[in-house]
Coordinates of C-alpha atoms and ligand atoms in Angstrom, one line a residue:
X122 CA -54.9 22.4 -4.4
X123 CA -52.6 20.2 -2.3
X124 CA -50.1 17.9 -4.0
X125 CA -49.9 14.8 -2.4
X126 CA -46.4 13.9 -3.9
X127 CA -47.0 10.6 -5.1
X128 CA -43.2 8.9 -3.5
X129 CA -44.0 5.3 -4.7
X130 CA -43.8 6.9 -8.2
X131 CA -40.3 8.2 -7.8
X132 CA -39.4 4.7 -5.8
X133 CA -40.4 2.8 -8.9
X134 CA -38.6 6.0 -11.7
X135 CA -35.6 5.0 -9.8
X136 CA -36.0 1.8 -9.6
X137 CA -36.0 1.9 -13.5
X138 CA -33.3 3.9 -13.4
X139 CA -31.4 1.8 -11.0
X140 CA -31.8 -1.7 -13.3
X141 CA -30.8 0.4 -16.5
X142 CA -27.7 1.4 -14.8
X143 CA -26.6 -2.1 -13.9
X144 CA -27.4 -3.9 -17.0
X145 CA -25.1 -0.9 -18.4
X146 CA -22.6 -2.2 -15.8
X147 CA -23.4 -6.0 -16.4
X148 CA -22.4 -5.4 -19.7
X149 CA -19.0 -4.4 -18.6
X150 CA -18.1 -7.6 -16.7
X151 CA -19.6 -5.9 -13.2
X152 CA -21.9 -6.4 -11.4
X153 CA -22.6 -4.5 -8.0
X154 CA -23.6 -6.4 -4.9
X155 CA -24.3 -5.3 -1.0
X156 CA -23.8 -7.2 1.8
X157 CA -25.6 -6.7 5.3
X158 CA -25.0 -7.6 8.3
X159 CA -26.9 -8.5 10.9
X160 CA -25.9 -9.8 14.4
X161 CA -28.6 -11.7 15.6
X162 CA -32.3 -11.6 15.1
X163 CA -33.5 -7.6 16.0
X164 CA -37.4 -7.9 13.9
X165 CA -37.1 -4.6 12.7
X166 CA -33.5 -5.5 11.4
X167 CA -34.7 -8.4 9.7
X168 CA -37.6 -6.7 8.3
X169 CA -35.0 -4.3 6.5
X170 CA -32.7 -6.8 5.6
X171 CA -35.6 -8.2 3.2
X172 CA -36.2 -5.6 1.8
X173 CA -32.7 -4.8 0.5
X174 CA -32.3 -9.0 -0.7
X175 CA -35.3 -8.1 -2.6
X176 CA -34.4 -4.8 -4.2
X177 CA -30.9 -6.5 -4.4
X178 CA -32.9 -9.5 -7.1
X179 CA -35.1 -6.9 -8.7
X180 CA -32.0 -4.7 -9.8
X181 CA -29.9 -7.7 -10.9
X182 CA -27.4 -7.1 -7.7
X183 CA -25.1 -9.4 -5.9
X184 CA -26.6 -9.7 -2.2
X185 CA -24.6 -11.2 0.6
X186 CA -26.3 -11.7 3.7
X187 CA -23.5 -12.2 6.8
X188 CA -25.9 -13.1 10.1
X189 CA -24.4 -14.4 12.9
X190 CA -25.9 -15.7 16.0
X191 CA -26.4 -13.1 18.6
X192 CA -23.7 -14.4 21.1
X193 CA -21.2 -13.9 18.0
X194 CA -17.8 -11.8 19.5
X195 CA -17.5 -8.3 18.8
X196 CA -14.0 -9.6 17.3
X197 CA -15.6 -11.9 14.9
X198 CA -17.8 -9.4 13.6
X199 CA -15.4 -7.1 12.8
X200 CA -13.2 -9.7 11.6
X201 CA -16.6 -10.4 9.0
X202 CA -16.6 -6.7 8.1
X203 CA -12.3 -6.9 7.1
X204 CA -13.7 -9.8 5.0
X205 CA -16.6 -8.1 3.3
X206 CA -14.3 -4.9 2.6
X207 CA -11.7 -7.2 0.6
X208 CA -14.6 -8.9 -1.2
X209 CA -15.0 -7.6 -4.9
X210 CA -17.9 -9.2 -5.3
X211 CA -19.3 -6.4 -2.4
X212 CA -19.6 -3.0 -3.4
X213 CA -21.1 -1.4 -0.3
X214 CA -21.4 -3.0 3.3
X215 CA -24.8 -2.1 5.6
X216 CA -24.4 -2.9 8.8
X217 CA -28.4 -3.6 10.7
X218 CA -28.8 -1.8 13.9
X219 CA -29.5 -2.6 17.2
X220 CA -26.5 -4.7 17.3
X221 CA -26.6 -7.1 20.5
X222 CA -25.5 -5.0 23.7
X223 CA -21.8 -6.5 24.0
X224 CA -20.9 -5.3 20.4
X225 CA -20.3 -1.3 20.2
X226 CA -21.5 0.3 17.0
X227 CA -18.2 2.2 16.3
X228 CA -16.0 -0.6 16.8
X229 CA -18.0 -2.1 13.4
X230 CA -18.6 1.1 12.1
X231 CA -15.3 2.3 11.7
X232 CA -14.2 -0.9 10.7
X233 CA -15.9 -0.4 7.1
X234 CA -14.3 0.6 4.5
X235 CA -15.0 4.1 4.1
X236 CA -15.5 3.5 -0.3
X237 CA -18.0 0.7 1.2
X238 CA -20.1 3.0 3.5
X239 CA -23.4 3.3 1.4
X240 CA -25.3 4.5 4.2
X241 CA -22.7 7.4 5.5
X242 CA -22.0 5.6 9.2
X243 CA -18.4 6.3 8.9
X244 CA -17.3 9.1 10.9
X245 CA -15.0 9.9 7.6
X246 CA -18.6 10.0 5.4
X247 CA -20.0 11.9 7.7
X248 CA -17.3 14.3 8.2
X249 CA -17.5 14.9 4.3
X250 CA -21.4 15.7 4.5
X251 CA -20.5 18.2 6.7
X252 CA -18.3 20.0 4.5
X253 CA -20.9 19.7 2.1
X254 CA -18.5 16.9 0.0
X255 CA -20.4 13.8 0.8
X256 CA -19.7 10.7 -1.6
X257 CA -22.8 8.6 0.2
X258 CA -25.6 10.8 1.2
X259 CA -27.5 8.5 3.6
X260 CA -30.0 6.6 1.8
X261 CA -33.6 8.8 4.3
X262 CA -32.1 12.2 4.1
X263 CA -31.2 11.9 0.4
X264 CA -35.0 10.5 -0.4
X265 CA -36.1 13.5 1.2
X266 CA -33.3 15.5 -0.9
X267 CA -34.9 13.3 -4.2
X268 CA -38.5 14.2 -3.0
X269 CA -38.0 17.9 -3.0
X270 CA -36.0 18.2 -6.0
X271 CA -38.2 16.7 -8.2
X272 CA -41.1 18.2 -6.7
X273 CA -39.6 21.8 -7.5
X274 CA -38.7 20.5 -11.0
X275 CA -42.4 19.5 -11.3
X276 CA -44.6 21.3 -9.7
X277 CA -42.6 24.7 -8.8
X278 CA -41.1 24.8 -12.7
X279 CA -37.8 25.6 -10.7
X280 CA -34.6 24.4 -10.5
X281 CA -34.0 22.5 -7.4
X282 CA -30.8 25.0 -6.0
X283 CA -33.6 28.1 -6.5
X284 CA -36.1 25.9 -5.1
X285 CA -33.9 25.6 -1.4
X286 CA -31.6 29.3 -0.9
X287 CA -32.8 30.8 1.3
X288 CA -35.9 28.7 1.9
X289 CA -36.9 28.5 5.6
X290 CA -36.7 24.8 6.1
X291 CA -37.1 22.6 9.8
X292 CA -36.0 19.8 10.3
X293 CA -37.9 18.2 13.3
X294 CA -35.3 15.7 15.0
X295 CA -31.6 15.4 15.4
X296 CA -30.5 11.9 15.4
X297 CA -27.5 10.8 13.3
X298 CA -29.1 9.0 10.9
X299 CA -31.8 11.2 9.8
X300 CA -32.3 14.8 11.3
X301 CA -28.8 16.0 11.5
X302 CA -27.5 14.4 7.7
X303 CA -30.8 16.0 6.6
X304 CA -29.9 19.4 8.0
X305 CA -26.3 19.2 6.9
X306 CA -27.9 18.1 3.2
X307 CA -30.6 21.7 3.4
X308 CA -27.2 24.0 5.1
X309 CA -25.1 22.5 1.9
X310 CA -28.0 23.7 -0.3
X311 CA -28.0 27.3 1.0
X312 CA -31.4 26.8 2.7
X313 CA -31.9 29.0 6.1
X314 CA -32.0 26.0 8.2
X315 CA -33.7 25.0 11.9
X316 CA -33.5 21.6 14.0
X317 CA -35.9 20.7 16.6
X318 CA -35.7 18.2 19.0
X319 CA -37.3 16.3 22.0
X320 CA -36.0 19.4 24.1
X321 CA -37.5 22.0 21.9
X322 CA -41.0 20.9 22.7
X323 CA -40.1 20.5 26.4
X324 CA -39.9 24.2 26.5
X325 CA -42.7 24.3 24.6
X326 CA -41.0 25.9 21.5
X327 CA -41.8 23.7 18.8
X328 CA -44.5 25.4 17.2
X329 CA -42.9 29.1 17.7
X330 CA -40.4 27.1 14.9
X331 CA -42.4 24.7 12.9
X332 CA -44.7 27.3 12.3
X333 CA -42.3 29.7 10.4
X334 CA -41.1 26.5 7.8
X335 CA -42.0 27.0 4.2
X336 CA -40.6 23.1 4.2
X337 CA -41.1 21.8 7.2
X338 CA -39.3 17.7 7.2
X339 CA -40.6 15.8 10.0
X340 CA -38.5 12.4 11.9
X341 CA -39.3 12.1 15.4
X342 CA -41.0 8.7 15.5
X343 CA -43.9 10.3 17.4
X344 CA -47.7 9.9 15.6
X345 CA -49.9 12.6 15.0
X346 CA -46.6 14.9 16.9
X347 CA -47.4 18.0 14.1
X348 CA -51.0 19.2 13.5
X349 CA -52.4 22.0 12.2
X350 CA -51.2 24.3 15.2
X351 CA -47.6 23.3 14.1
X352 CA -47.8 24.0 10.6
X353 CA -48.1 27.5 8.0
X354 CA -50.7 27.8 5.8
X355 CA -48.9 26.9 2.8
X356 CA -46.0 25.0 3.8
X357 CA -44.4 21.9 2.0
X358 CA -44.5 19.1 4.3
X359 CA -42.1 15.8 4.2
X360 CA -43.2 12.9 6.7
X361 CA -40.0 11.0 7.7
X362 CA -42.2 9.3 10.6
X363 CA -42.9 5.7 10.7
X364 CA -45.2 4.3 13.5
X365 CA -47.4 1.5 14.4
X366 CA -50.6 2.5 15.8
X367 CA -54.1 0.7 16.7
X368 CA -57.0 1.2 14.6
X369 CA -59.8 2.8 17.0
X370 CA -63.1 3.1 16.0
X371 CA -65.7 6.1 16.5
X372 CA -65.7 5.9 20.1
X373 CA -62.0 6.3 20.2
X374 CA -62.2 2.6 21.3
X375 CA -59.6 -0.3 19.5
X376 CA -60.8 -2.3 16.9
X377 CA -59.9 -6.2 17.4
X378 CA -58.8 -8.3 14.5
X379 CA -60.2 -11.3 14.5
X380 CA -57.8 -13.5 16.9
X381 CA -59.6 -10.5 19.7
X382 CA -56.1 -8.3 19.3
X383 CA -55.9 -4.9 18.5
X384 CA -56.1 -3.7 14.6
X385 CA -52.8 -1.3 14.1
X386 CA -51.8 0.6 11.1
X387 CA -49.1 2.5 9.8
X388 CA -48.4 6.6 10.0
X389 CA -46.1 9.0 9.8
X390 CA -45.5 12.0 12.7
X391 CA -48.0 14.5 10.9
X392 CA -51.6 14.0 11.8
X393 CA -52.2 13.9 7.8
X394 CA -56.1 14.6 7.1
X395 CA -56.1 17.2 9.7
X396 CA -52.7 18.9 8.0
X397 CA -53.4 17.8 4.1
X398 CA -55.6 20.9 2.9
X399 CA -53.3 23.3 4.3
X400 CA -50.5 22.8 2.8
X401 CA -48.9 23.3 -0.8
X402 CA -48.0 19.2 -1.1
X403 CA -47.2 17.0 1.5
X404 CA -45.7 13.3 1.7
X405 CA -48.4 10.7 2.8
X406 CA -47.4 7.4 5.4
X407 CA -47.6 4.6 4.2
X408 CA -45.9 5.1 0.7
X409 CA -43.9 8.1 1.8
X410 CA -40.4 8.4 2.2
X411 CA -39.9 5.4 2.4
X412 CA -40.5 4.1 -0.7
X413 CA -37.6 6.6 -2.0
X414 CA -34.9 5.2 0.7
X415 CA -34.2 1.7 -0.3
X416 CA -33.5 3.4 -3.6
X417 CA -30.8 5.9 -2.7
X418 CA -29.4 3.1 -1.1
X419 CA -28.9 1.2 -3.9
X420 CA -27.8 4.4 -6.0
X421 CA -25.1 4.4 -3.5
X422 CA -24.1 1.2 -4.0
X423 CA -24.0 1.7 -7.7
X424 CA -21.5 4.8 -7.6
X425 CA -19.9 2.6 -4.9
X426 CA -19.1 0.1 -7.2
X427 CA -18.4 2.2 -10.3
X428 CA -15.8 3.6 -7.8
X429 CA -13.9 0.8 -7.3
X430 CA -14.2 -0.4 -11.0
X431 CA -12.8 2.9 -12.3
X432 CA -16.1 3.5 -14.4
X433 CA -17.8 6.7 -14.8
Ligands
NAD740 P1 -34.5 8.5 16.8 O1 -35.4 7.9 17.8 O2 -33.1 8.2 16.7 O3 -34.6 10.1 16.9 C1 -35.8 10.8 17.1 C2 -35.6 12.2 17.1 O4 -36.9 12.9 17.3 C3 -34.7 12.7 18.2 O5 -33.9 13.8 17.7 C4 -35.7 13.3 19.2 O6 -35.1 14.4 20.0 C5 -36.8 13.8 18.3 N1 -38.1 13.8 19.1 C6 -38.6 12.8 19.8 N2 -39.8 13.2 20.4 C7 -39.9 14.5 20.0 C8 -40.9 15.5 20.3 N3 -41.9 15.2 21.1 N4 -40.8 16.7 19.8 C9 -39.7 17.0 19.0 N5 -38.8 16.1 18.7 C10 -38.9 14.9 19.2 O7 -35.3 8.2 15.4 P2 -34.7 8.2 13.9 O8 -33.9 7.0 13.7 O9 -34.2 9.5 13.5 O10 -36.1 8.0 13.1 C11 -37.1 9.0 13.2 C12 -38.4 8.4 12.6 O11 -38.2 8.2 11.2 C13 -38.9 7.1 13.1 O12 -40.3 7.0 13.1 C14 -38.3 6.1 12.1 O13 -39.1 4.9 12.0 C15 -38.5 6.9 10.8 N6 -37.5 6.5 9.7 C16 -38.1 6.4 8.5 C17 -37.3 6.1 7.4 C18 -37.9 6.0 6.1 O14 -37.2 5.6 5.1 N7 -39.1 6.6 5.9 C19 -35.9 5.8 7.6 C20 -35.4 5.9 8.9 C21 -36.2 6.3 10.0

């Protein structure tokens, strides 16, 4: 029987978790808070940025939200990033990407303070992954980190450091913020590790890899990219993936809403009914992965801040 790891479960255990930890902390006299930043008015950025003012209210956080207009210098914004990393009130600082053109990403980036960096940017962070040291694992690769674990703790009765040595686990896309922190976080657990990218299937190699995962952890932003031709009989599969699709009917034509446009819907990169029955448990889109992320973020924050209060 296929587990169909139920993520939104774990997003709400943390969550718990999370609002325990700061009324512990609230008691103390602190209180953690994170700041975004946003440059502009990117949707998708905004669409995050909601999200984290709302988990920010629901764990009883500070939340600062720094949005300047899109013509805002690239000076200015790194002069609102100096600001945030002498705030106490901000224990960790998330810069939202796309930035607008004339700003570079490293000249913010490497502007925060590296004890601020709750989503690993920092070259520093991310130097420290590598070495298997990392004091922020970034918030998507540590949900899928989060996933597994307590799936091998539940469902494989083993300890999560058994569960990954030696495992044969790819990692389908290499971008910094997903598919190479993800495959540092498996090479740091002693699991045999693989990354594929667009070039692999341009050579038309991805199957000859995907095929050989006994965890196979997909983020290439690509629906219905791994089928059942891509996957082993048996194989643990996370979904990473988030797309916006149309809705089509039997025909294979689109289904209109009722303003005549297109219906669209939500999914990951597998093609999950056609995939589901084969494998051992799998992650579903919507209420995948990303239900977890948001999460580690704020986890990050919360070391973050008991950091730079001296707490343990
Ligand atoms: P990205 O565009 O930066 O990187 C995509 C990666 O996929 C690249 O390495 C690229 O080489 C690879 N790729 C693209 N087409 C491919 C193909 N045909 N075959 C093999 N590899 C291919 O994207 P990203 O920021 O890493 O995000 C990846 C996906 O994960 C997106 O759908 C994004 O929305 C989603 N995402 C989800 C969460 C979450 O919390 N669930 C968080 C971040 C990103």
């Amino acid at each position: 029987m296929t587990v169909v790891i139920d993520c939104v479960a774990i997003g709400d255990e943390l969550m718990k978790e999370i609002v325990a930890e700061t009324e512990t902390l609230k008691a103390k006299g602190i209180t953690p808070g994170i700041a975004t930043l946003l440059a502009g008015d990117d949707f998708g950025a905004r669409m995050y940025r909601g999200q984290v003012e709302k988990f920010c209210e629901e764990a009883g956080f500070n939340y600062i939200n720094e949005n300047p207009p899109a013509d805002v210098s690239e000076e200015e914004v790194v002069e609102i990033v100096k600001r945030l990393n002498a705030d106490k009130a901000v224990s960790g600082i998330l810069p939202l990407r796309p930035f607008p053109e004339h700003i570079s990403d490293s000249a913010v980036i490497n502007t925060i303070d590296v004890n601020k960096d709750i989503d690993c940017f920092h070259p520093f962070n991310m130097g420290k992954l590598a070495l298997g040291e990392p004091t922020f694992p970034p918030a998507t690769p540590s949900a899928v980190v989060e996933i597994l674990d307590r799936y091998a703790r539940e469902y494989e009765k083993m300890d999560p450091k058994d569960f990954y040595e030696g495992a044969e686990i790819v990692v389908v896309g290499h971008s910094n913020i997903v598919g190479k922190p993800v495959a540092f976080l498996m090479l740091n657990r002693n699991a045999t590790t693989s990354v594929c990218h667009v070039f692999t299937s341009m050579k038309g190699n991805l199957e000859k890899h995907t095929k050989g995962a006994d965890i196979l952890i997909v983020a290439a932003g690509k629906a219905d990219l791994i089928g059942p031709d891509q996957v082993k009989e048996g194989a643990i599969v996370v979904d990473v993936g988030i797309n916006r699709v149309k809705v089509l009917d039997e025909k294979g034509e689109p289904v209109l809403n009722e303003k005549g446009k297109p219906k669209t819907k939500t999914v990951g990169d597998v093609s999950f009914d056609a995939v589901k029955d084969m494998t051992k448990a799998i992650t579903p889109v919507p209420g995948g992965v990303g239900s977890v992320t948001n999460r580690m973020l704020m986890k990050n924050a919360l070391r973050a801040c008991k950091m730079q209060h001296g707490v343990e």
